[in-house]
PDB file of C-alpha atoms in Angstrom:
ATOM      1  CA  ASP A   1     -13.341  -9.930  -6.879  1.00 68.00           C
ATOM      2  CA  VAL A   2     -12.057  -7.979  -3.922  1.00 67.00           C
ATOM      3  CA  LYS A   3      -9.964  -5.053  -4.936  1.00 89.00           C
ATOM      4  CA  VAL A   4      -7.495  -3.342  -2.645  1.00 95.00           C
ATOM      5  CA  THR A   5      -5.935  -0.318  -4.273  1.00 96.00           C
ATOM      6  CA  GLN A   6      -2.864   1.479  -3.035  1.00 96.00           C
ATOM      7  CA  SER A   7      -2.542   4.974  -4.437  1.00 90.00           C
ATOM      8  CA  SER A   8       1.122   4.818  -5.418  1.00 91.00           C
ATOM      9  CA  ARG A   9       3.357   1.981  -6.605  1.00 93.00           C
ATOM     10  CA  TYR A  10       6.563   3.955  -6.059  1.00 95.00           C
ATOM     11  CA  LEU A  11       7.360   6.959  -3.913  1.00 96.00           C
ATOM     12  CA  VAL A  12      10.593   8.839  -3.309  1.00 97.00           C
ATOM     13  CA  LYS A  13      10.656  11.236  -0.372  1.00 97.00           C
ATOM     14  CA  ARG A  14      13.230  13.234   1.543  1.00 97.00           C
ATOM     15  CA  THR A  15      14.144  12.735   5.185  1.00 97.00           C
ATOM     16  CA  GLY A  16      11.834  14.722   7.414  1.00 97.00           C
ATOM     17  CA  GLU A  17       8.947  14.915   4.943  1.00 97.00           C
ATOM     18  CA  LYS A  18       5.432  13.957   5.973  1.00 97.00           C
ATOM     19  CA  VAL A  19       4.292  11.021   3.852  1.00 97.00           C
ATOM     20  CA  PHE A  20       0.787   9.740   3.222  1.00 97.00           C
ATOM     21  CA  LEU A  21       0.134   6.245   1.890  1.00 97.00           C
ATOM     22  CA  GLU A  22      -3.463   5.656   0.862  1.00 97.00           C
ATOM     23  CA  CYS A  23      -5.366   2.399   0.602  1.00 97.00           C
ATOM     24  CA  VAL A  24      -8.920   1.801  -0.598  1.00 97.00           C
ATOM     25  CA  GLN A  25     -10.928  -1.430  -0.605  1.00 96.00           C
ATOM     26  CA  ASP A  26     -14.171  -1.925  -2.473  1.00 93.00           C
ATOM     27  CA  MET A  27     -15.767  -4.868  -0.645  1.00 90.00           C
ATOM     28  CA  ASP A  28     -17.121  -3.293   2.537  1.00 91.00           C
ATOM     29  CA  HIS A  29     -14.556  -5.125   4.640  1.00 92.00           C
ATOM     30  CA  GLU A  30     -14.436  -4.381   8.348  1.00 92.00           C
ATOM     31  CA  ASN A  31     -10.722  -4.947   8.825  1.00 93.00           C
ATOM     32  CA  MET A  32      -7.820  -3.142   7.237  1.00 96.00           C
ATOM     33  CA  PHE A  33      -4.113  -3.588   7.841  1.00 96.00           C
ATOM     34  CA  TRP A  34      -0.813  -1.893   7.088  1.00 98.00           C
ATOM     35  CA  TYR A  35       2.345  -4.011   6.875  1.00 98.00           C
ATOM     36  CA  ARG A  36       5.898  -3.391   5.854  1.00 97.00           C
ATOM     37  CA  GLN A  37       7.926  -5.988   4.031  1.00 96.00           C
ATOM     38  CA  ASP A  38      11.716  -6.021   4.142  1.00 95.00           C
ATOM     39  CA  PRO A  39      14.129  -8.530   2.605  1.00 90.00           C
ATOM     40  CA  GLY A  40      14.733 -11.533   4.857  1.00 87.00           C
ATOM     41  CA  LEU A  41      11.889 -10.604   7.199  1.00 90.00           C
ATOM     42  CA  GLY A  42       8.296 -11.708   7.235  1.00 87.00           C
ATOM     43  CA  LEU A  43       5.565  -9.125   6.892  1.00 93.00           C
ATOM     44  CA  ARG A  44       5.395  -6.991  10.016  1.00 96.00           C
ATOM     45  CA  LEU A  45       2.162  -5.396  11.156  1.00 96.00           C
ATOM     46  CA  ILE A  46       2.271  -1.642  11.652  1.00 97.00           C
ATOM     47  CA  TYR A  47      -1.381  -0.901  12.420  1.00 97.00           C
ATOM     48  CA  PHE A  48      -4.738  -2.609  12.214  1.00 95.00           C
ATOM     49  CA  SER A  49      -8.222  -1.093  12.037  1.00 95.00           C
ATOM     50  CA  TYR A  50     -11.439  -3.019  12.716  1.00 92.00           C
ATOM     51  CA  ASP A  51     -13.878  -0.164  12.142  1.00 92.00           C
ATOM     52  CA  VAL A  52     -14.091   3.504  11.236  1.00 94.00           C
ATOM     53  CA  LYS A  53     -11.948   5.585  13.602  1.00 92.00           C
ATOM     54  CA  MET A  54     -10.813   2.413  15.427  1.00 93.00           C
ATOM     55  CA  LYS A  55      -7.206   1.288  15.363  1.00 94.00           C
ATOM     56  CA  GLU A  56      -4.830  -1.042  17.140  1.00 94.00           C
ATOM     57  CA  LYS A  57      -1.058  -0.886  17.195  1.00 95.00           C
ATOM     58  CA  GLY A  58       0.781  -3.701  15.547  1.00 94.00           C
ATOM     59  CA  ASP A  59       4.297  -4.901  16.158  1.00 92.00           C
ATOM     60  CA  ILE A  60       6.150  -1.850  14.801  1.00 96.00           C
ATOM     61  CA  PRO A  61       3.974   1.292  15.156  1.00 96.00           C
ATOM     62  CA  GLU A  62       6.796   3.673  16.088  1.00 96.00           C
ATOM     63  CA  GLY A  63       7.166   6.509  13.606  1.00 96.00           C
ATOM     64  CA  TYR A  64       3.775   5.799  11.994  1.00 97.00           C
ATOM     65  CA  SER A  65       0.188   6.840  12.501  1.00 97.00           C
ATOM     66  CA  VAL A  66      -3.021   5.877  10.713  1.00 97.00           C
ATOM     67  CA  SER A  67      -6.378   7.321   9.840  1.00 97.00           C
ATOM     68  CA  ARG A  68      -9.644   5.605   9.002  1.00 97.00           C
ATOM     69  CA  GLU A  69     -12.369   8.204   8.506  1.00 96.00           C
ATOM     70  CA  LYS A  70     -14.343   6.083   6.043  1.00 96.00           C
ATOM     71  CA  LYS A  71     -14.806   2.319   6.034  1.00 95.00           C
ATOM     72  CA  GLU A  72     -13.226   1.843   2.638  1.00 96.00           C
ATOM     73  CA  ARG A  73     -10.129   3.967   3.187  1.00 97.00           C
ATOM     74  CA  PHE A  74      -7.152   3.418   5.473  1.00 97.00           C
ATOM     75  CA  SER A  75      -4.243   5.819   5.413  1.00 97.00           C
ATOM     76  CA  LEU A  76      -0.725   5.317   6.747  1.00 98.00           C
ATOM     77  CA  ILE A  77       1.133   8.451   7.761  1.00 98.00           C
ATOM     78  CA  LEU A  78       4.837   8.867   8.290  1.00 97.00           C
ATOM     79  CA  GLU A  79       5.024  12.036  10.365  1.00 94.00           C
ATOM     80  CA  SER A  80       8.705  12.670   9.630  1.00 96.00           C
ATOM     81  CA  ALA A  81      10.151  10.189   7.195  1.00 97.00           C
ATOM     82  CA  SER A  82      13.500   8.627   8.005  1.00 97.00           C
ATOM     83  CA  THR A  83      15.830   6.505   5.901  1.00 97.00           C
ATOM     84  CA  ASN A  84      15.053   3.395   7.985  1.00 96.00           C
ATOM     85  CA  GLN A  85      11.465   3.642   6.768  1.00 97.00           C
ATOM     86  CA  THR A  86      12.545   2.810   3.240  1.00 97.00           C
ATOM     87  CA  SER A  87      10.558  -0.334   2.541  1.00 97.00           C
ATOM     88  CA  MET A  88       7.700  -1.999   0.702  1.00 96.00           C
ATOM     89  CA  TYR A  89       4.376  -1.129   2.328  1.00 98.00           C
ATOM     90  CA  LEU A  90       1.436  -3.465   1.902  1.00 97.00           C
ATOM     91  CA  CYS A  91      -2.175  -2.736   2.702  1.00 97.00           C
ATOM     92  CA  ALA A  92      -4.649  -5.567   3.275  1.00 96.00           C
ATOM     93  CA  SER A  93      -8.309  -5.976   4.132  1.00 95.00           C
ATOM     94  CA  SER A  94     -10.481  -8.800   5.421  1.00 91.00           C
ATOM     95  CA  LEU A  95     -14.209  -9.135   5.887  1.00 88.00           C
ATOM     96  CA  SER A  96     -14.124  -9.859   9.602  1.00 77.00           C
ATOM     97  CA  SER A  97     -12.003 -11.376  12.348  1.00 67.00           C
ATOM     98  CA  LEU A  98     -14.956 -13.333  13.679  1.00 67.00           C
ATOM     99  CA  GLY A  99     -17.009 -16.170  12.308  1.00 66.00           C
ATOM    100  CA  SER A 100     -15.850 -18.558   9.618  1.00 68.00           C
ATOM    101  CA  ILE A 101     -12.219 -18.751   8.577  1.00 68.00           C
ATOM    102  CA  ALA A 102     -13.195 -17.608   5.094  1.00 67.00           C
ATOM    103  CA  LYS A 103     -14.220 -14.258   6.542  1.00 66.00           C
ATOM    104  CA  ASN A 104     -10.732 -13.473   7.694  1.00 77.00           C
ATOM    105  CA  ILE A 105      -8.851 -14.228   4.506  1.00 86.00           C
ATOM    106  CA  GLN A 106      -6.720 -11.195   3.804  1.00 91.00           C
ATOM    107  CA  TYR A 107      -6.681  -9.473   0.432  1.00 93.00           C
ATOM    108  CA  PHE A 108      -3.602  -7.423  -0.323  1.00 96.00           C
ATOM    109  CA  GLY A 109      -2.916  -4.400  -2.448  1.00 96.00           C
ATOM    110  CA  ALA A 110      -0.030  -4.340  -4.925  1.00 95.00           C
ATOM    111  CA  GLY A 111       2.201  -2.487  -2.496  1.00 96.00           C
ATOM    112  CA  THR A 112       3.951   0.870  -2.356  1.00 96.00           C
ATOM    113  CA  ARG A 113       7.716   0.871  -2.574  1.00 96.00           C
ATOM    114  CA  LEU A 114       8.877   3.876  -0.572  1.00 97.00           C
ATOM    115  CA  SER A 115      12.391   5.227  -0.735  1.00 97.00           C
ATOM    116  CA  VAL A 116      13.438   7.861   1.787  1.00 97.00           C
ATOM    117  CA  LEU A 117      16.576   9.734   0.807  1.00 96.00           C
TER     118      LEU A 117
ATOM    119  CA  LYS B   1       8.267 -17.080  20.961  1.00 81.00           C
ATOM    120  CA  ASN B   2       5.791 -17.514  18.103  1.00 84.00           C
ATOM    121  CA  GLN B   3       7.731 -18.201  14.917  1.00 91.00           C
ATOM    122  CA  VAL B   4       7.161 -19.505  11.423  1.00 95.00           C
ATOM    123  CA  GLU B   5      10.152 -20.920   9.566  1.00 96.00           C
ATOM    124  CA  GLN B   6      10.139 -21.816   5.897  1.00 97.00           C
ATOM    125  CA  SER B   7      12.524 -23.909   3.874  1.00 96.00           C
ATOM    126  CA  PRO B   8      14.211 -23.791   1.536  1.00 96.00           C
ATOM    127  CA  GLN B   9      14.835 -20.049   1.239  1.00 96.00           C
ATOM    128  CA  SER B  10      15.002 -20.400  -2.518  1.00 97.00           C
ATOM    129  CA  LEU B  11      14.472 -23.119  -5.069  1.00 97.00           C
ATOM    130  CA  ILE B  12      15.042 -23.504  -8.800  1.00 98.00           C
ATOM    131  CA  ILE B  13      13.213 -26.199 -10.757  1.00 97.00           C
ATOM    132  CA  LEU B  14      12.528 -27.005 -14.391  1.00 97.00           C
ATOM    133  CA  GLU B  15       9.125 -26.456 -15.891  1.00 97.00           C
ATOM    134  CA  GLY B  16       6.904 -29.499 -15.542  1.00 97.00           C
ATOM    135  CA  LYS B  17       8.597 -30.773 -12.379  1.00 97.00           C
ATOM    136  CA  ASN B  18       6.979 -31.051  -8.970  1.00 97.00           C
ATOM    137  CA  CYS B  19       8.258 -29.421  -5.811  1.00 97.00           C
ATOM    138  CA  THR B  20       7.460 -29.222  -2.117  1.00 98.00           C
ATOM    139  CA  LEU B  21       7.923 -26.244   0.164  1.00 98.00           C
ATOM    140  CA  GLN B  22       8.108 -26.624   3.939  1.00 98.00           C
ATOM    141  CA  CYS B  23       6.745 -24.592   6.821  1.00 98.00           C
ATOM    142  CA  ASN B  24       7.441 -25.307  10.502  1.00 97.00           C
ATOM    143  CA  TYR B  25       5.821 -23.242  13.197  1.00 95.00           C
ATOM    144  CA  THR B  26       6.084 -22.774  16.941  1.00 93.00           C
ATOM    145  CA  VAL B  27       2.837 -20.895  17.416  1.00 87.00           C
ATOM    146  CA  SER B  28       0.523 -21.625  20.302  1.00 84.00           C
ATOM    147  CA  PRO B  29      -2.395 -21.594  20.485  1.00 84.00           C
ATOM    148  CA  PHE B  30      -3.063 -22.397  16.843  1.00 85.00           C
ATOM    149  CA  SER B  31      -6.140 -21.530  14.821  1.00 85.00           C
ATOM    150  CA  ASN B  32      -5.289 -21.804  11.151  1.00 89.00           C
ATOM    151  CA  LEU B  33      -2.483 -21.839   8.619  1.00 93.00           C
ATOM    152  CA  ARG B  34      -2.463 -20.087   5.261  1.00 94.00           C
ATOM    153  CA  TRP B  35      -0.286 -20.223   2.190  1.00 97.00           C
ATOM    154  CA  TYR B  36       0.070 -17.146   0.014  1.00 97.00           C
ATOM    155  CA  LYS B  37       1.700 -16.634  -3.383  1.00 97.00           C
ATOM    156  CA  GLN B  38       3.444 -13.337  -3.983  1.00 96.00           C
ATOM    157  CA  ASP B  39       4.541 -12.428  -7.483  1.00 95.00           C
ATOM    158  CA  THR B  40       7.463 -10.026  -7.761  1.00 92.00           C
ATOM    159  CA  GLY B  41       6.293  -6.479  -7.152  1.00 87.00           C
ATOM    160  CA  ARG B  42       2.791  -7.536  -6.173  1.00 90.00           C
ATOM    161  CA  GLY B  43       0.870  -8.202  -2.988  1.00 93.00           C
ATOM    162  CA  PRO B  44       0.360 -11.746  -1.647  1.00 95.00           C
ATOM    163  CA  VAL B  45      -2.619 -13.740  -2.889  1.00 94.00           C
ATOM    164  CA  SER B  46      -4.260 -16.449  -0.793  1.00 93.00           C
ATOM    165  CA  LEU B  47      -3.805 -20.041  -2.028  1.00 95.00           C
ATOM    166  CA  THR B  48      -5.131 -22.173   0.831  1.00 94.00           C
ATOM    167  CA  ILE B  49      -6.269 -21.864   4.409  1.00 92.00           C
ATOM    168  CA  MET B  50      -6.517 -24.807   6.836  1.00 92.00           C
ATOM    169  CA  THR B  51      -7.733 -25.135  10.397  1.00 89.00           C
ATOM    170  CA  PHE B  52      -6.140 -27.526  12.902  1.00 83.00           C
ATOM    171  CA  SER B  53      -8.720 -30.198  12.035  1.00 87.00           C
ATOM    172  CA  GLU B  54      -7.862 -30.238   8.328  1.00 89.00           C
ATOM    173  CA  ASN B  55      -4.818 -32.037   7.039  1.00 91.00           C
ATOM    174  CA  THR B  56      -4.999 -31.327   3.331  1.00 95.00           C
ATOM    175  CA  LYS B  57      -6.381 -28.632   1.061  1.00 94.00           C
ATOM    176  CA  SER B  58      -6.028 -28.279  -2.691  1.00 95.00           C
ATOM    177  CA  ASN B  59      -6.269 -25.341  -5.049  1.00 95.00           C
ATOM    178  CA  GLY B  60      -5.656 -26.526  -8.589  1.00 96.00           C
ATOM    179  CA  ARG B  61      -2.058 -27.686  -8.869  1.00 97.00           C
ATOM    180  CA  TYR B  62      -1.322 -26.509  -5.316  1.00 98.00           C
ATOM    181  CA  THR B  63      -1.854 -28.927  -2.423  1.00 97.00           C
ATOM    182  CA  ALA B  64      -1.185 -27.933   1.152  1.00 97.00           C
ATOM    183  CA  THR B  65      -0.852 -30.410   4.001  1.00 97.00           C
ATOM    184  CA  LEU B  66      -0.912 -29.779   7.713  1.00 96.00           C
ATOM    185  CA  ASP B  67       0.260 -31.884  10.643  1.00 94.00           C
ATOM    186  CA  ALA B  68      -0.892 -30.021  13.735  1.00 89.00           C
ATOM    187  CA  ASP B  69       0.820 -32.540  16.017  1.00 91.00           C
ATOM    188  CA  THR B  70       4.304 -31.927  14.609  1.00 93.00           C
ATOM    189  CA  LYS B  71       3.466 -28.309  13.695  1.00 93.00           C
ATOM    190  CA  GLN B  72       4.499 -28.737  10.112  1.00 96.00           C
ATOM    191  CA  SER B  73       2.919 -27.823   6.818  1.00 97.00           C
ATOM    192  CA  SER B  74       3.966 -28.313   3.240  1.00 98.00           C
ATOM    193  CA  LEU B  75       2.899 -26.861  -0.089  1.00 98.00           C
ATOM    194  CA  HIS B  76       3.216 -29.209  -3.036  1.00 98.00           C
ATOM    195  CA  ILE B  77       3.193 -27.811  -6.553  1.00 98.00           C
ATOM    196  CA  THR B  78       2.437 -30.292  -9.305  1.00 98.00           C
ATOM    197  CA  ALA B  79       3.587 -29.971 -12.923  1.00 97.00           C
ATOM    198  CA  SER B  80       5.149 -26.548 -12.364  1.00 97.00           C
ATOM    199  CA  GLN B  81       4.665 -23.725 -14.845  1.00 97.00           C
ATOM    200  CA  LEU B  82       6.689 -20.586 -15.506  1.00 97.00           C
ATOM    201  CA  SER B  83       3.919 -18.587 -13.862  1.00 97.00           C
ATOM    202  CA  ASP B  84       4.576 -20.411 -10.585  1.00 98.00           C
ATOM    203  CA  SER B  85       7.767 -18.371 -10.217  1.00 98.00           C
ATOM    204  CA  ALA B  86       7.041 -16.342  -7.094  1.00 97.00           C
ATOM    205  CA  SER B  87       7.560 -16.224  -3.353  1.00 97.00           C
ATOM    206  CA  TYR B  88       5.383 -18.513  -1.258  1.00 98.00           C
ATOM    207  CA  ILE B  89       4.572 -17.343   2.226  1.00 97.00           C
ATOM    208  CA  CYS B  90       3.295 -19.442   5.123  1.00 97.00           C
ATOM    209  CA  VAL B  91       1.168 -17.578   7.672  1.00 95.00           C
ATOM    210  CA  VAL B  92      -0.105 -18.865  11.018  1.00 93.00           C
ATOM    211  CA  SER B  93      -2.988 -17.416  13.023  1.00 89.00           C
ATOM    212  CA  PRO B  94      -2.556 -17.967  16.770  1.00 85.00           C
ATOM    213  CA  SER B  95      -6.251 -17.912  17.578  1.00 77.00           C
ATOM    214  CA  SER B  96      -9.561 -17.205  15.947  1.00 66.00           C
ATOM    215  CA  GLY B  97     -10.474 -13.552  16.009  1.00 66.00           C
ATOM    216  CA  THR B  98      -6.873 -12.346  16.186  1.00 74.00           C
ATOM    217  CA  TYR B  99      -5.416  -9.820  13.812  1.00 82.00           C
ATOM    218  CA  LYS B 100      -1.801 -10.628  14.678  1.00 84.00           C
ATOM    219  CA  TYR B 101      -0.831 -13.209  12.122  1.00 90.00           C
ATOM    220  CA  ILE B 102       2.669 -14.684  12.149  1.00 92.00           C
ATOM    221  CA  PHE B 103       4.324 -14.535   8.731  1.00 95.00           C
ATOM    222  CA  GLY B 104       7.171 -16.689   7.496  1.00 96.00           C
ATOM    223  CA  THR B 105       9.925 -15.123   5.410  1.00 95.00           C
ATOM    224  CA  GLY B 106       8.895 -17.062   2.337  1.00 96.00           C
ATOM    225  CA  THR B 107      10.417 -19.439  -0.199  1.00 97.00           C
ATOM    226  CA  ARG B 108      11.426 -17.897  -3.498  1.00 97.00           C
ATOM    227  CA  LEU B 109      10.668 -20.312  -6.339  1.00 98.00           C
ATOM    228  CA  LYS B 110      12.080 -19.939  -9.822  1.00 98.00           C
ATOM    229  CA  VAL B 111      10.735 -22.163 -12.611  1.00 98.00           C
ATOM    230  CA  LEU B 112      12.964 -22.413 -15.666  1.00 97.00           C
ATOM    231  CA  ALA B 113      11.899 -23.348 -19.185  1.00 95.00           C
TER     232      ALA B 113
END
């Protein structure tokens, strides 16, 4: 089974702190994603990575950056946390965006619930 | 604007009953449609995925249907169990090879004993 592991289930940080959210997948997937999930809204894409050191902005990249130095690890960075970044953050991976539909099924981590005070 | 709308927002049913969740989308072009189950406090898990040429897909007690002409999909749950209590999310992919999926806001299902 594919396993996507997010390093923390819950985090509480102060406004202005630099925050790192880590995600690791164990299936050699090419693609990794960071989403945030807020009540009443669908998942919104923050950043996407299709290879090591490669990234694409999603729909809401402002206030976030990412790092993918190794294929299995994708980090989300909040440079200076703000209260409006309080949310559930979900990491996902998929084998590929090309080829059969089965290759781009996304596998999600359990999520990190971040509270910024 | 590409949108995915799900109904109802929430639903309560008794254990053993069937239910149907709806998904309407205004996404063009269209490649495929997925249904995910998300347990409280967990990440979504894929249930089914259908391309425009498929009109039904089953996964155990879950059966998804797709009408690409009317841009509607439904997820039917048969003989519900307590463990079916979760949010069900409909996701549409605008084209093959894209990473920008369009997520619905989900239907929250509660199954009571």
